[in-house]
Short mmCIF file of C-alpha atoms (C1' of nucleotides) in Angstrom, two decimals:
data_model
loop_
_atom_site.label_atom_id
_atom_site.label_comp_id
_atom_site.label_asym_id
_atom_site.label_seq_id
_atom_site.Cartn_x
_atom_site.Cartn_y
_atom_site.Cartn_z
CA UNK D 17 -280.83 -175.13 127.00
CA UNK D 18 -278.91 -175.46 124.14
CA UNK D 19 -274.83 -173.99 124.08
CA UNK D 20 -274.77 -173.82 120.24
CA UNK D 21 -274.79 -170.28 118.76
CA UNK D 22 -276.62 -169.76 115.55
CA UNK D 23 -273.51 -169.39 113.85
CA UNK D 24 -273.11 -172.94 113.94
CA UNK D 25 -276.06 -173.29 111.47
CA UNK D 26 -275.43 -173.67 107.90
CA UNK D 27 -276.50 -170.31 105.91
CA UNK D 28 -278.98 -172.53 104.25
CA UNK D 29 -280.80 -174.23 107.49
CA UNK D 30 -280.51 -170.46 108.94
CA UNK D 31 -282.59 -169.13 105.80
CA UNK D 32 -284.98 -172.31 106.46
CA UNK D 33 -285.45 -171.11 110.55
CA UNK D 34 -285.97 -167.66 109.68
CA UNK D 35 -288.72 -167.61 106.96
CA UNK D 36 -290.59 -170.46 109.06
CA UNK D 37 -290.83 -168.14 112.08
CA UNK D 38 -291.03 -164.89 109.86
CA UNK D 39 -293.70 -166.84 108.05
CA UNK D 40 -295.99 -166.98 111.68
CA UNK D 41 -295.06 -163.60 112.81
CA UNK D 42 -298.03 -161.70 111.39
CA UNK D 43 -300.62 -164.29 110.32
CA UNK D 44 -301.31 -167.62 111.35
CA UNK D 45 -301.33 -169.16 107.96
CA UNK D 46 -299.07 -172.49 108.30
CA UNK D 47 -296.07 -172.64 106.71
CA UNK D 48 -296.09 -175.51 103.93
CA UNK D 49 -293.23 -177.19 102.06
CA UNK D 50 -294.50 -175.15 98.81
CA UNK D 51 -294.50 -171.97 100.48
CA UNK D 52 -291.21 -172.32 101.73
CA UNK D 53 -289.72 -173.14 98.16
CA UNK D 54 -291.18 -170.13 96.46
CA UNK D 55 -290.31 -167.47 98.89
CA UNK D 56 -286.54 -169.05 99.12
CA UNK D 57 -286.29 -169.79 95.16
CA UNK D 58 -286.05 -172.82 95.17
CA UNK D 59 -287.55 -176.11 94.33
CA UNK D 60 -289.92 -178.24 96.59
CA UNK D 61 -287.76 -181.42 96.59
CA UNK D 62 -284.51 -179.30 97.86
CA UNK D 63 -286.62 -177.76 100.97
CA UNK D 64 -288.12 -181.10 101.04
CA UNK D 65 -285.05 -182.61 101.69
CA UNK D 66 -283.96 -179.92 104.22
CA UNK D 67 -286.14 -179.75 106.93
CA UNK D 68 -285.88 -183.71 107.05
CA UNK D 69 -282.36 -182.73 107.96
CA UNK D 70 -284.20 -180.03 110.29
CA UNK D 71 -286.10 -182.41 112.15
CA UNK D 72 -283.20 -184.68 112.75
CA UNK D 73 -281.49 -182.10 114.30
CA UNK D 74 -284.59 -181.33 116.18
CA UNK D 75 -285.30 -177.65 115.31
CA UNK D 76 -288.17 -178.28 113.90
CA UNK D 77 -290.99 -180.53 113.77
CA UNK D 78 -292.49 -182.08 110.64
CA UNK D 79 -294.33 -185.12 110.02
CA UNK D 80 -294.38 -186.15 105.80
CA UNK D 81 -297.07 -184.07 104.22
CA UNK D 82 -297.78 -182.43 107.43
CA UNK D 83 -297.38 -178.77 108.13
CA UNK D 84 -294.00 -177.35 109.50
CA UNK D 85 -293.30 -175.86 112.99
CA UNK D 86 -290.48 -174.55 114.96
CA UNK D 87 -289.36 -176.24 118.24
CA UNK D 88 -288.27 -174.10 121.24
CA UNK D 89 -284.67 -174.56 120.05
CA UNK D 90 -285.54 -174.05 116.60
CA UNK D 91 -287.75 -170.65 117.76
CA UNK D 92 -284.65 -169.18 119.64
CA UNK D 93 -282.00 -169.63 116.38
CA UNK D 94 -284.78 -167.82 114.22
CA UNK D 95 -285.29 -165.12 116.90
CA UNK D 96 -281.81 -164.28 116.32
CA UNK D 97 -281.54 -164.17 113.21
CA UNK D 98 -284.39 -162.03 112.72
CA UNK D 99 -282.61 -159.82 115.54
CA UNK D 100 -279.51 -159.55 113.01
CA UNK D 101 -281.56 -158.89 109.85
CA UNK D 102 -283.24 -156.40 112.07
CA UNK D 103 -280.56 -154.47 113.57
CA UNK D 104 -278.24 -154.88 110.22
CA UNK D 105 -281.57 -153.01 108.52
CA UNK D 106 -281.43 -150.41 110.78
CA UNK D 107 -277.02 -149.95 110.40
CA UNK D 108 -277.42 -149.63 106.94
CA UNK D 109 -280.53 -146.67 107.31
CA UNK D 110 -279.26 -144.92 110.11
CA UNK D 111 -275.38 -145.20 110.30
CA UNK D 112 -274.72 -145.29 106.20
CA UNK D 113 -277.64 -143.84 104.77
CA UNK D 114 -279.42 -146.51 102.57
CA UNK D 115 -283.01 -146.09 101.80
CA UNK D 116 -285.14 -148.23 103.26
CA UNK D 117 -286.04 -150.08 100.40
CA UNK D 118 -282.64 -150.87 100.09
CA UNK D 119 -281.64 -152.62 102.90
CA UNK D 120 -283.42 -156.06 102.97
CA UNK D 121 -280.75 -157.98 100.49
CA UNK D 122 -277.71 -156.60 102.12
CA UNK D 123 -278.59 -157.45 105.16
CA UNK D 124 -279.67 -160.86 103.77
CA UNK D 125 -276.32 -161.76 103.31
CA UNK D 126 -274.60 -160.02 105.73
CA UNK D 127 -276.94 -161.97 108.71
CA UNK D 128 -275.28 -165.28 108.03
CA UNK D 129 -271.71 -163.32 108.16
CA UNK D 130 -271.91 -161.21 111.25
CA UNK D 131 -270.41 -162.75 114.87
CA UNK D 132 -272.57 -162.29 117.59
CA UNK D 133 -269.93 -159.62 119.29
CA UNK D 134 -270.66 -157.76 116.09
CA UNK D 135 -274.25 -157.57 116.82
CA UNK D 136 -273.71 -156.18 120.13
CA UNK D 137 -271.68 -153.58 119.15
CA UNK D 138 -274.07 -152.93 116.58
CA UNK D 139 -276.86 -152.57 119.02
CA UNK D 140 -275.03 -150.77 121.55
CA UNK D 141 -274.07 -147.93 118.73
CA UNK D 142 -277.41 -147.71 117.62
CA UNK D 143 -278.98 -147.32 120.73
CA UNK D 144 -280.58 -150.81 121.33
CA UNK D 145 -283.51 -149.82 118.83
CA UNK D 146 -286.66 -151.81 119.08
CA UNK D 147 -287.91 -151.29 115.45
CA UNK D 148 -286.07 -151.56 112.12
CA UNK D 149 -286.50 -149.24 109.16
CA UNK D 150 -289.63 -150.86 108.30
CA UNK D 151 -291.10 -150.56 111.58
CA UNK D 152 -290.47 -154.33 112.33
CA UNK D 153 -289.88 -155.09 115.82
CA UNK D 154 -286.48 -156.27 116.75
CA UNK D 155 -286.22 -158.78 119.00
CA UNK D 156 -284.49 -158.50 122.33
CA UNK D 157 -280.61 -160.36 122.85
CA UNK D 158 -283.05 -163.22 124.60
CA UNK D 159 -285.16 -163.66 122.55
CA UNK D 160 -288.29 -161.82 123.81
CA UNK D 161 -290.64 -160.56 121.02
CA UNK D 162 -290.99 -156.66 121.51
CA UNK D 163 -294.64 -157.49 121.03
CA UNK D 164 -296.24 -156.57 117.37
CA UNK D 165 -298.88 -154.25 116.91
CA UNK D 166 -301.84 -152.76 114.61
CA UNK D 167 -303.55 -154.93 111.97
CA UNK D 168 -302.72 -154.59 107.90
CA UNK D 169 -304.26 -151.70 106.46
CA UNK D 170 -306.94 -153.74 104.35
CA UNK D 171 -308.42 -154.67 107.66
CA UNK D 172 -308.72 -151.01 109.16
CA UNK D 173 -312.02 -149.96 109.57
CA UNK D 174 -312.52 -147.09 107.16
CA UNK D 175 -313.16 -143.35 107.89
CA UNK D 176 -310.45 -143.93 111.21
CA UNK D 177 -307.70 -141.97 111.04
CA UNK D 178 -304.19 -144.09 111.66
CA UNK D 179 -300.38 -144.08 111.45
CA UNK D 180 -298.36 -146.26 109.99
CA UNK D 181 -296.62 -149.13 112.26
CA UNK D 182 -294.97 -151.60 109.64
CA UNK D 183 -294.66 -152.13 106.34
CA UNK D 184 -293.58 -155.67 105.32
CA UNK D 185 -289.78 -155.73 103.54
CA UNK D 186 -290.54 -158.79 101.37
CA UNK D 187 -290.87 -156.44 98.11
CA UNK D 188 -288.09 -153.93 97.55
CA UNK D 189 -290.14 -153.14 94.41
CA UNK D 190 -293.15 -152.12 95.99
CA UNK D 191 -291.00 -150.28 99.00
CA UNK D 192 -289.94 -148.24 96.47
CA UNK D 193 -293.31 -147.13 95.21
CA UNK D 194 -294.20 -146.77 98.42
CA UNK D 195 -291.38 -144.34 98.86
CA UNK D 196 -292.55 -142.21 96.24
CA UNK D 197 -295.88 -142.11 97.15
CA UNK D 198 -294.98 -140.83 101.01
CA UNK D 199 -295.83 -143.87 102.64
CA UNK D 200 -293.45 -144.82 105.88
CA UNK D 201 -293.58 -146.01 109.23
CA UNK D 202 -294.98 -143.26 110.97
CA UNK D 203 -296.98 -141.48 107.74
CA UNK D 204 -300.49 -140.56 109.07
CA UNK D 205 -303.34 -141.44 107.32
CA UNK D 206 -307.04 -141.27 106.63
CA UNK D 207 -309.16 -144.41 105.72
CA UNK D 208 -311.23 -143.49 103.26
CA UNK D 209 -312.96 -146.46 101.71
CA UNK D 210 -312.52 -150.33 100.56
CA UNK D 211 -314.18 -151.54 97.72
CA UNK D 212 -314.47 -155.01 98.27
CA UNK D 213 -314.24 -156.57 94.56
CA UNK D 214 -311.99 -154.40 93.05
CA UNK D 215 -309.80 -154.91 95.77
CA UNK D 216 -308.97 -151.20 96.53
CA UNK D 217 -308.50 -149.51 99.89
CA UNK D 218 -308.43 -145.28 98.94
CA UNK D 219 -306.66 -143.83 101.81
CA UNK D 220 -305.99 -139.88 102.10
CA UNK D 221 -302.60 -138.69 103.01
CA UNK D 222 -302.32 -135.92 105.50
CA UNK D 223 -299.81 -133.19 105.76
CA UNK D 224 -300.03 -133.65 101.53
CA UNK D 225 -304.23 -134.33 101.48
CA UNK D 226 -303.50 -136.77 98.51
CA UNK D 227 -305.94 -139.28 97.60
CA UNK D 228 -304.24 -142.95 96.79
CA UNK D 229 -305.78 -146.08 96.07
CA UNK D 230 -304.10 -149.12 96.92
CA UNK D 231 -304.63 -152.59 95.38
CA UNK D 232 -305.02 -155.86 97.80
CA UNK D 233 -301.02 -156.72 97.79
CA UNK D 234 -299.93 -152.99 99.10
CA UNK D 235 -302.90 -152.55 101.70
CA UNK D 236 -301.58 -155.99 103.36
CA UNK D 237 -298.42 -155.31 103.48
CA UNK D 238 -298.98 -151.71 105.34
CA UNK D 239 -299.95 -152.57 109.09
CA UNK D 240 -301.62 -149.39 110.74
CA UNK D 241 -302.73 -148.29 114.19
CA UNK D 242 -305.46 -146.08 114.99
CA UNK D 243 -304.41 -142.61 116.49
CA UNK Z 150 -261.09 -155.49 80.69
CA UNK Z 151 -263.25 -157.53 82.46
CA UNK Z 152 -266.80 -156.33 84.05
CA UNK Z 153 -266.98 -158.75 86.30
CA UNK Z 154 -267.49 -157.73 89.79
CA UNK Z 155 -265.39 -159.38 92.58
CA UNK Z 156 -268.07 -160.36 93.97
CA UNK Z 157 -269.02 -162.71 91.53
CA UNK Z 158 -265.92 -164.79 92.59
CA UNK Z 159 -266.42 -167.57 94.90
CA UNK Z 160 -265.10 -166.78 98.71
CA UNK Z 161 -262.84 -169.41 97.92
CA UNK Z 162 -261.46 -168.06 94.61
CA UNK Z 163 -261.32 -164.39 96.50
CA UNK Z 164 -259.21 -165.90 99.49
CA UNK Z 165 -256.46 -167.43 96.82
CA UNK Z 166 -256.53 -164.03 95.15
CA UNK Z 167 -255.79 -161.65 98.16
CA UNK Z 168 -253.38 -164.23 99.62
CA UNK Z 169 -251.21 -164.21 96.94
CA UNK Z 170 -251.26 -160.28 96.66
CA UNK Z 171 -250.40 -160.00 100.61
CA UNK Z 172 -247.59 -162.12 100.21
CA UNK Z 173 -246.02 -160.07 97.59
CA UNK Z 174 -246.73 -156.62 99.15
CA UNK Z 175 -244.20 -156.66 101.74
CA UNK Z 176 -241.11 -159.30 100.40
CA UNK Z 177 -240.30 -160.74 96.68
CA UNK Z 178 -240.60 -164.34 98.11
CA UNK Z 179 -242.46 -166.23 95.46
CA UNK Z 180 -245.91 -167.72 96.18
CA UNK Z 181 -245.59 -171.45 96.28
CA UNK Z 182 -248.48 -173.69 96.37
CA UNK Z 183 -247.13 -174.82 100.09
CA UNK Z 184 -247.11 -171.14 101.88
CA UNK Z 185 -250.85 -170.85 100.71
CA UNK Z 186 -251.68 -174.25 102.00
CA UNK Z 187 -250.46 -173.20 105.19
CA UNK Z 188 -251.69 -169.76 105.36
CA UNK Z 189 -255.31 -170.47 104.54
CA UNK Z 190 -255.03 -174.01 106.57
CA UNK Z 191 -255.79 -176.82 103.63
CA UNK Z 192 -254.04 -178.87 101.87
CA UNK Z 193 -251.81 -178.40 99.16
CA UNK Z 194 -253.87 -180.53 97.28
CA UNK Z 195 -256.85 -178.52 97.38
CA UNK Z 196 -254.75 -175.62 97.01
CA UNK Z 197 -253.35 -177.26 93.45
CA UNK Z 198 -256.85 -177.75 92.35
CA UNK Z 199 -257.81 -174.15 93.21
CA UNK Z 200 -255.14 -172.59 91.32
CA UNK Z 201 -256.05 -174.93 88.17
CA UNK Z 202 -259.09 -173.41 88.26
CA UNK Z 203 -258.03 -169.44 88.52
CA UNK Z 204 -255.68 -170.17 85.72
CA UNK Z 205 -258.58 -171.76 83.59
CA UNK Z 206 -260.29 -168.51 84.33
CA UNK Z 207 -257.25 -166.28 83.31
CA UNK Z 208 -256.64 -165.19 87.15
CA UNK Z 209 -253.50 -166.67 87.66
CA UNK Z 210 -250.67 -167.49 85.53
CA UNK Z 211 -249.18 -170.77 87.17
CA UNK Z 212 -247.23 -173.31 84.87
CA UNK Z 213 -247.37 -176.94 86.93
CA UNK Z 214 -244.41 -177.17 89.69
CA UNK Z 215 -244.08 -173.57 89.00
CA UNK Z 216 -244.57 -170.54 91.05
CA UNK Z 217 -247.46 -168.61 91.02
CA UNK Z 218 -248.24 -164.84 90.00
CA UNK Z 219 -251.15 -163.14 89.42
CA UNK Z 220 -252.63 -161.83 86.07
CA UNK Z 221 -253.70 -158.32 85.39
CA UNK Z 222 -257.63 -159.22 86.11
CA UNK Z 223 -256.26 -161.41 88.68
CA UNK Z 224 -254.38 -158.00 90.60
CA UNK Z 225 -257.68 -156.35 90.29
CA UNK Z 226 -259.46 -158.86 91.97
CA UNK Z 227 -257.18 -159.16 94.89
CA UNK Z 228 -256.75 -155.40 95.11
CA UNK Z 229 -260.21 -155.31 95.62
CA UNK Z 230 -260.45 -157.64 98.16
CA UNK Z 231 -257.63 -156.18 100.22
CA UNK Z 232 -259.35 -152.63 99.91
CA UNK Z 233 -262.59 -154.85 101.84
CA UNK Z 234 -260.40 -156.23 104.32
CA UNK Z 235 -258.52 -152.52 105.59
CA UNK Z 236 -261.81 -150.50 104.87
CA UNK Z 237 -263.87 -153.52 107.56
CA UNK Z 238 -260.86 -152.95 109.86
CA UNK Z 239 -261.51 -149.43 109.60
CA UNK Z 240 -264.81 -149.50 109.85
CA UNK Z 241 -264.89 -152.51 113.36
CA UNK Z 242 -262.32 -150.10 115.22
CA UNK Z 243 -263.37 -146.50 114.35
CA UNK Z 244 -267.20 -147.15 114.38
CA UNK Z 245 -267.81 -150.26 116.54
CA UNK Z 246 -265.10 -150.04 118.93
CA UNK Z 247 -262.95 -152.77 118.56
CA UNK Z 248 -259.60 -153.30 119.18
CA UNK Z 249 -257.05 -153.43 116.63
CA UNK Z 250 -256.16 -156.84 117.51
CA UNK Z 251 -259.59 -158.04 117.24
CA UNK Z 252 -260.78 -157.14 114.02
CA UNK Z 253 -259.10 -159.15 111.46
CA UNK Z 254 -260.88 -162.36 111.66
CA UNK Z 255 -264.83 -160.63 111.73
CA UNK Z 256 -262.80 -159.35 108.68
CA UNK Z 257 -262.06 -161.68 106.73
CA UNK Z 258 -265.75 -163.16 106.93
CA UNK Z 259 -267.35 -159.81 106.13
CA UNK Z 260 -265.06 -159.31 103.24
CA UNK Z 261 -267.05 -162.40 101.43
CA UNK Z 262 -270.61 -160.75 102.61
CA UNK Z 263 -270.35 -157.05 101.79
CA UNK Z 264 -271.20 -155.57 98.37
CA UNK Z 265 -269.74 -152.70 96.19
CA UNK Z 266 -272.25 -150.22 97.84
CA UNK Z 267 -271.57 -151.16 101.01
CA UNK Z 268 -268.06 -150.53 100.33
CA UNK Z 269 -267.97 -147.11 98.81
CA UNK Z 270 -270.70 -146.12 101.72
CA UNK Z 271 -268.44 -147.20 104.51
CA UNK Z 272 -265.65 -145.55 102.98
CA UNK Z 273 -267.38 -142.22 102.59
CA UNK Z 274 -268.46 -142.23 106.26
CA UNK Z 275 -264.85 -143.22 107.36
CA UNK Z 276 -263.80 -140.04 105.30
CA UNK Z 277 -262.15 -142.13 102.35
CA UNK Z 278 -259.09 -143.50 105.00
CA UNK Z 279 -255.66 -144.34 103.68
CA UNK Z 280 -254.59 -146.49 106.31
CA UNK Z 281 -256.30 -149.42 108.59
CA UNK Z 282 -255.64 -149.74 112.03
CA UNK Z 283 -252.38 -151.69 111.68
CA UNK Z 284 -251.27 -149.26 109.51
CA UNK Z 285 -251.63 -150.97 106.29
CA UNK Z 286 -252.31 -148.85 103.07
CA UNK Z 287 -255.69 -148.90 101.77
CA UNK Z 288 -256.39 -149.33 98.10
CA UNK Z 289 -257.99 -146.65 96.41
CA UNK Z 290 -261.08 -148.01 94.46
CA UNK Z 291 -259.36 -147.92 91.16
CA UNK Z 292 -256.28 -149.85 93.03
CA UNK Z 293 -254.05 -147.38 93.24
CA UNK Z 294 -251.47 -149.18 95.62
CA UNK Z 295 -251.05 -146.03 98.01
CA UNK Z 296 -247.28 -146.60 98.30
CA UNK Z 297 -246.02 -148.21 101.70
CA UNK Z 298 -243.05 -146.73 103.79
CA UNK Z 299 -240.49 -147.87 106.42
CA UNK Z 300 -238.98 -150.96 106.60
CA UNK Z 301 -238.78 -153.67 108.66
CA UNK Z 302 -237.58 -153.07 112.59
CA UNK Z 303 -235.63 -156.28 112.48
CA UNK Z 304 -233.59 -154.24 108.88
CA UNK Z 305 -233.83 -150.51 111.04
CA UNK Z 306 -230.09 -149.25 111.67
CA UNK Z 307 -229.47 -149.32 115.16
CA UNK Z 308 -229.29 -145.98 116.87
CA UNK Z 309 -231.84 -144.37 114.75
CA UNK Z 310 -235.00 -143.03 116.53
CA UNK Z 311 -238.29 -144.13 114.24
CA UNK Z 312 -242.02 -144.34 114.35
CA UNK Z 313 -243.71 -147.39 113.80
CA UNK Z 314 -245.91 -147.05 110.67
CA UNK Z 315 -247.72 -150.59 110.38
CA UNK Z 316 -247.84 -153.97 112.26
CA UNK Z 317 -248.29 -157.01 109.99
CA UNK Z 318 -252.11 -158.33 111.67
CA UNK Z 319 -251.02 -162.06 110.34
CA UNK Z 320 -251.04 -162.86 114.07
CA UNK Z 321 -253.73 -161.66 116.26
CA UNK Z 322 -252.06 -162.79 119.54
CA UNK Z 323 -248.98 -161.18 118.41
CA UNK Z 324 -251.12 -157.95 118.33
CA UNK Z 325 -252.19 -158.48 121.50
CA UNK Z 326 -249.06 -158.42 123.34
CA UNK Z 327 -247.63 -155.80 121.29
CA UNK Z 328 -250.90 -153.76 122.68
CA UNK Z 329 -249.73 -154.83 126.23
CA UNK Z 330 -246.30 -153.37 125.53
CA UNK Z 331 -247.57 -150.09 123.93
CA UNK Z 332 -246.78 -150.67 120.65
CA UNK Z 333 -249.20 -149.85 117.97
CA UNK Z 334 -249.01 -147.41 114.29
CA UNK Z 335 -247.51 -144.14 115.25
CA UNK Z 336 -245.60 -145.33 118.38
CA UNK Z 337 -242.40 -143.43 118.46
CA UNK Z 338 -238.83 -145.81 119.61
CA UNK Z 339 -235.52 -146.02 119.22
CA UNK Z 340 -233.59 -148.69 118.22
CA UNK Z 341 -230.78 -150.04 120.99
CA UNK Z 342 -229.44 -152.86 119.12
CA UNK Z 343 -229.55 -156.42 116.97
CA UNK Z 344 -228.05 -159.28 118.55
CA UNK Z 345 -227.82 -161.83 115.74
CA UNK Z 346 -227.61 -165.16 116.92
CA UNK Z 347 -229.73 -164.50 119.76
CA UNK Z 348 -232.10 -163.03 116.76
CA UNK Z 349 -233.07 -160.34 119.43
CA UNK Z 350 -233.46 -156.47 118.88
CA UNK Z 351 -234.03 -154.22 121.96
CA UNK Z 352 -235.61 -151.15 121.64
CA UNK Z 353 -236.30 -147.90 123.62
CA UNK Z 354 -239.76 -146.64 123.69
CA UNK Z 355 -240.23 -142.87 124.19
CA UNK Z 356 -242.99 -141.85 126.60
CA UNK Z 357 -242.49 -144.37 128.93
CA UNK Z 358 -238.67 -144.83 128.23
CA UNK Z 359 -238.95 -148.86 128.52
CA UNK Z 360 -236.45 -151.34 126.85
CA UNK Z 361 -238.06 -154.19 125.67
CA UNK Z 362 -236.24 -157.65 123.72
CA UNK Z 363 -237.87 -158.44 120.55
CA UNK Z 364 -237.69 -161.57 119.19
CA UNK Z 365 -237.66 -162.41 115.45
CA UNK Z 366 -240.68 -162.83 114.43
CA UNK Z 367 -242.01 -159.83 116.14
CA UNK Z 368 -239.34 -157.38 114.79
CA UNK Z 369 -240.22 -158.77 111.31
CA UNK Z 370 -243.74 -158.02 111.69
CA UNK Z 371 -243.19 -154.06 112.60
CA UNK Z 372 -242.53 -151.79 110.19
CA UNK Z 373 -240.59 -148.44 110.60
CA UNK Z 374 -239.97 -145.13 109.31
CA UNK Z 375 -236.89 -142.24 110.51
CA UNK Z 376 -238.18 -139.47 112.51
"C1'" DG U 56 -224.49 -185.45 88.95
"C1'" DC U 57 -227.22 -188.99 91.49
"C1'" DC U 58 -230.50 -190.11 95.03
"C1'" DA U 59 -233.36 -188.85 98.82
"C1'" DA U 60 -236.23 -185.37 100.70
"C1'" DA U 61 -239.36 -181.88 99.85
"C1'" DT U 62 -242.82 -180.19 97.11
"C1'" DG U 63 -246.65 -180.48 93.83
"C1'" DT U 64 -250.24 -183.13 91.19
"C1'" DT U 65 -253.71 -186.49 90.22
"C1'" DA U 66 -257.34 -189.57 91.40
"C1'" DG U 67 -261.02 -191.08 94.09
"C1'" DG U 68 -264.26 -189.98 98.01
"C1'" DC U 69 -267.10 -187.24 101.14
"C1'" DT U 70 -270.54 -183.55 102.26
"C1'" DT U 71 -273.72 -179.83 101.29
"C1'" DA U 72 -277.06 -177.79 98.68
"C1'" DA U 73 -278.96 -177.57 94.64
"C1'" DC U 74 -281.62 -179.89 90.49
"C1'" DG U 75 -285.18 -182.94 87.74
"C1'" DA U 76 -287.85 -187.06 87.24
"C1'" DA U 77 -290.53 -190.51 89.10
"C1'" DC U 78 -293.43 -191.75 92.67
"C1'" DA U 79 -296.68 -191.17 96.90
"C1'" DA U 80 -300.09 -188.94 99.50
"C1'" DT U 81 -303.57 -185.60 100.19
"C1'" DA U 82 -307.11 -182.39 98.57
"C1'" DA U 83 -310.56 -180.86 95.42
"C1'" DT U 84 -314.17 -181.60 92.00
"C1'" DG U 85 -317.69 -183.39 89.76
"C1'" DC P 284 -316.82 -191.31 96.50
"C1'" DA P 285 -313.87 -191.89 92.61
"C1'" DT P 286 -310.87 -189.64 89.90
"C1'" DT P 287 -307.98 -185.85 88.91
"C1'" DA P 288 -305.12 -182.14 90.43
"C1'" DT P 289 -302.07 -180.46 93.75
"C1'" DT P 290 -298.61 -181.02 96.88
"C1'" DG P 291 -294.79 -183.48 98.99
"C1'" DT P 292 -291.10 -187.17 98.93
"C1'" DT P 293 -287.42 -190.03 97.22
"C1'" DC P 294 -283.65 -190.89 94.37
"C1'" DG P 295 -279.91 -190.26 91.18
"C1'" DT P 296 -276.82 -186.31 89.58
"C1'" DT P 297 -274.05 -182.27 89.61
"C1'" DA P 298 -270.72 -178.75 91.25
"C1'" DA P 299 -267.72 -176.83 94.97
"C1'" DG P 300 -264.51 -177.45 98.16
"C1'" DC P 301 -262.47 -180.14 100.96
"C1'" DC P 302 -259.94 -184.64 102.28
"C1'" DT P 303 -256.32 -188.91 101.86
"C1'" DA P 304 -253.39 -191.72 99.33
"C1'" DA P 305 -250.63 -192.60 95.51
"C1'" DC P 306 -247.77 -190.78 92.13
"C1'" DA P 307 -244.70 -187.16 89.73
"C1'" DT P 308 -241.32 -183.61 89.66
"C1'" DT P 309 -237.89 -180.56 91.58
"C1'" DT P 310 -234.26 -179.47 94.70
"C1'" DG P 311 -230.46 -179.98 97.46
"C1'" DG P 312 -226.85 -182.81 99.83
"C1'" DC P 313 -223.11 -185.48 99.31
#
DNA sequence: GCCAAATGTTAGGCTTAACGAACAATAATG
DNA sequence: CATTATTGTTCGTTAAGCCTAACATTTGGC
């Protein structure tokens, strides 16, 4: 239903196609012009101006001042690109031995460079993995979503005892603090408390039996399942 | 001397660069604004405007109507660029599997994408390689040139038993019949004899003991060394 | 050594993706 | 519910990198 690979797209309309669907894939918030600009760095009027040229192509639909959303042919160029980010991630870990806080700009750029025979190999050497470094899932060659699971650590009920699923990419920063503090997909943990206006989840740390407290941004960005 | 990372060069600006240090590595014929035209498939025009602009920068020293050479920052550039190219090779045919007539086009794409990490990572897990898969030397990070060998086939005495040392990868479809005739870096022949204006050298290959007619262009694009 | 052919340069346009400024529409607040 | 604040759109520019067409300079043949 459509012939033309996602190489075809411009890097720029691939960037717009991947944060729109990335945007849905763990909350339902919709995706707005504003948002777009700010997590792209750039200005309203240029993203604006894009997905008008979006919608004429018919990847995604947008009526002026409405809200942004992906049509089926729109869907299936951001699934693959996510698959590349994904499975570049996971090259860059496992076959050269980044950390995992270090992978998400490489493979930034390297997703709009890659063919699509260079993905396959990819996945074929590493095994056809199903989650990236993070814990992301990586979406099948068709398309089909490996479906997500656990909900963000802010929203785990406390005193259960849990292991970590995900933990979003979209901060190398606070990957990096995470990192030092021994938090990583797989890391089992105790839910200690939240305290609801100082916006801090304490969590204890087993294997270490370290106390941490989190603030709002790093206990929504670590998704958890119970055990 | 300069501090700037190749990378800050414009995939355009990097193309000009490593094209006009290939063309010197293997022959003295001067770079003229035409060859590069060809080779990178624009016009000379655009090509004139390009080189206006590396010579603003100090990349290229290029007098108008005259030929074109590279400057000291300019060599480093294009060294670096080259080093990319061989170490991608490398990396597509060692690690990923593909064939040696495959690889230089996801190249020359991934060249662009790939930072300095990426680089020195891939070349530690390829255990620091001196050669690419067509036999071409790769440049040491500090550019080193890693002297070449052999000469051309089409220039080998006749009589003499060699072993082929690289295979120019201008021409992938030239690669892949010299694949179907069993000729690839370290293939052991002996030469029969040049026929000049026929432009045709036959060879011997060892192993299977099979005479095959080589035309000019292909004996021009193997290289040779005396066993 | 002159003139034509080959080669190189300049000038003017096009497209993409960015910007800022001015304007339009929607949402929020009193 | 009117007015202000926020958000989104349009429009005119810019910078790269490409093009074509017109012009300039070399080079090579006679």
């Amino acid at each position: 239903m459509d012939g033309m690979p996602v190489s075809d797209l411009s890097p720029a309309a691939q960037d717009y196609l991947k944060l729109i669907w990335s945007a849905t894939e763990w909350s339902a918030t919709p995706v707005t012009i504003g948002v777009m600009a700010e997590r792209l760095g750039v200005r309203p009027s240029t993203v604006s101006d894009g997905i008008k040229k979006l919608a004429r192509q018919g990847l995604v639909a947008h009526a002026p001042y409405g809200s942004i959303e992906l049509t089926d042919a729109g869907r299936e160029h951001a699934v693959a690109m996510v698959r590349r980010h994904r499975l570049l991630e996971t090259f860059l870990v496992d076959v050269l031995g980044y950390g995992w806080d270090e992978v998400h700009d490489e493979a930034e750029v390297l997703e709009h460079a890659v063919s699509d025979k260079l993905i396959g190999r990819l996945d074929r050497k590493l095994g056809h993995p199903t989650r990236d470094p993070h814990g992301d899932p990586i979406p099948a060659p068709d398309g089909k979503p490996h479906a997500p699971e656990g909900t963000q650590l802010s929203a785990a009920a406390a005193g259960g005892t849990v292991a970590i699923t995900r933990i979003s990419d979209a901060d190398p920063q606070m990957l990096r603090y995470f990192t030092q503090l021994g938090l990583a997909p797989d890391t089992r943990l105790t839910v200690r408390e939240h305290r609801p206006y100082a916006d801090v989840t304490t969590i204890r740390l087993h294997g270490p039996d370290r106390d941490i407290d989190l603030g709002a941004s790093a206990s929504d960005a670590i998704w958890v399942v119970a055990v």
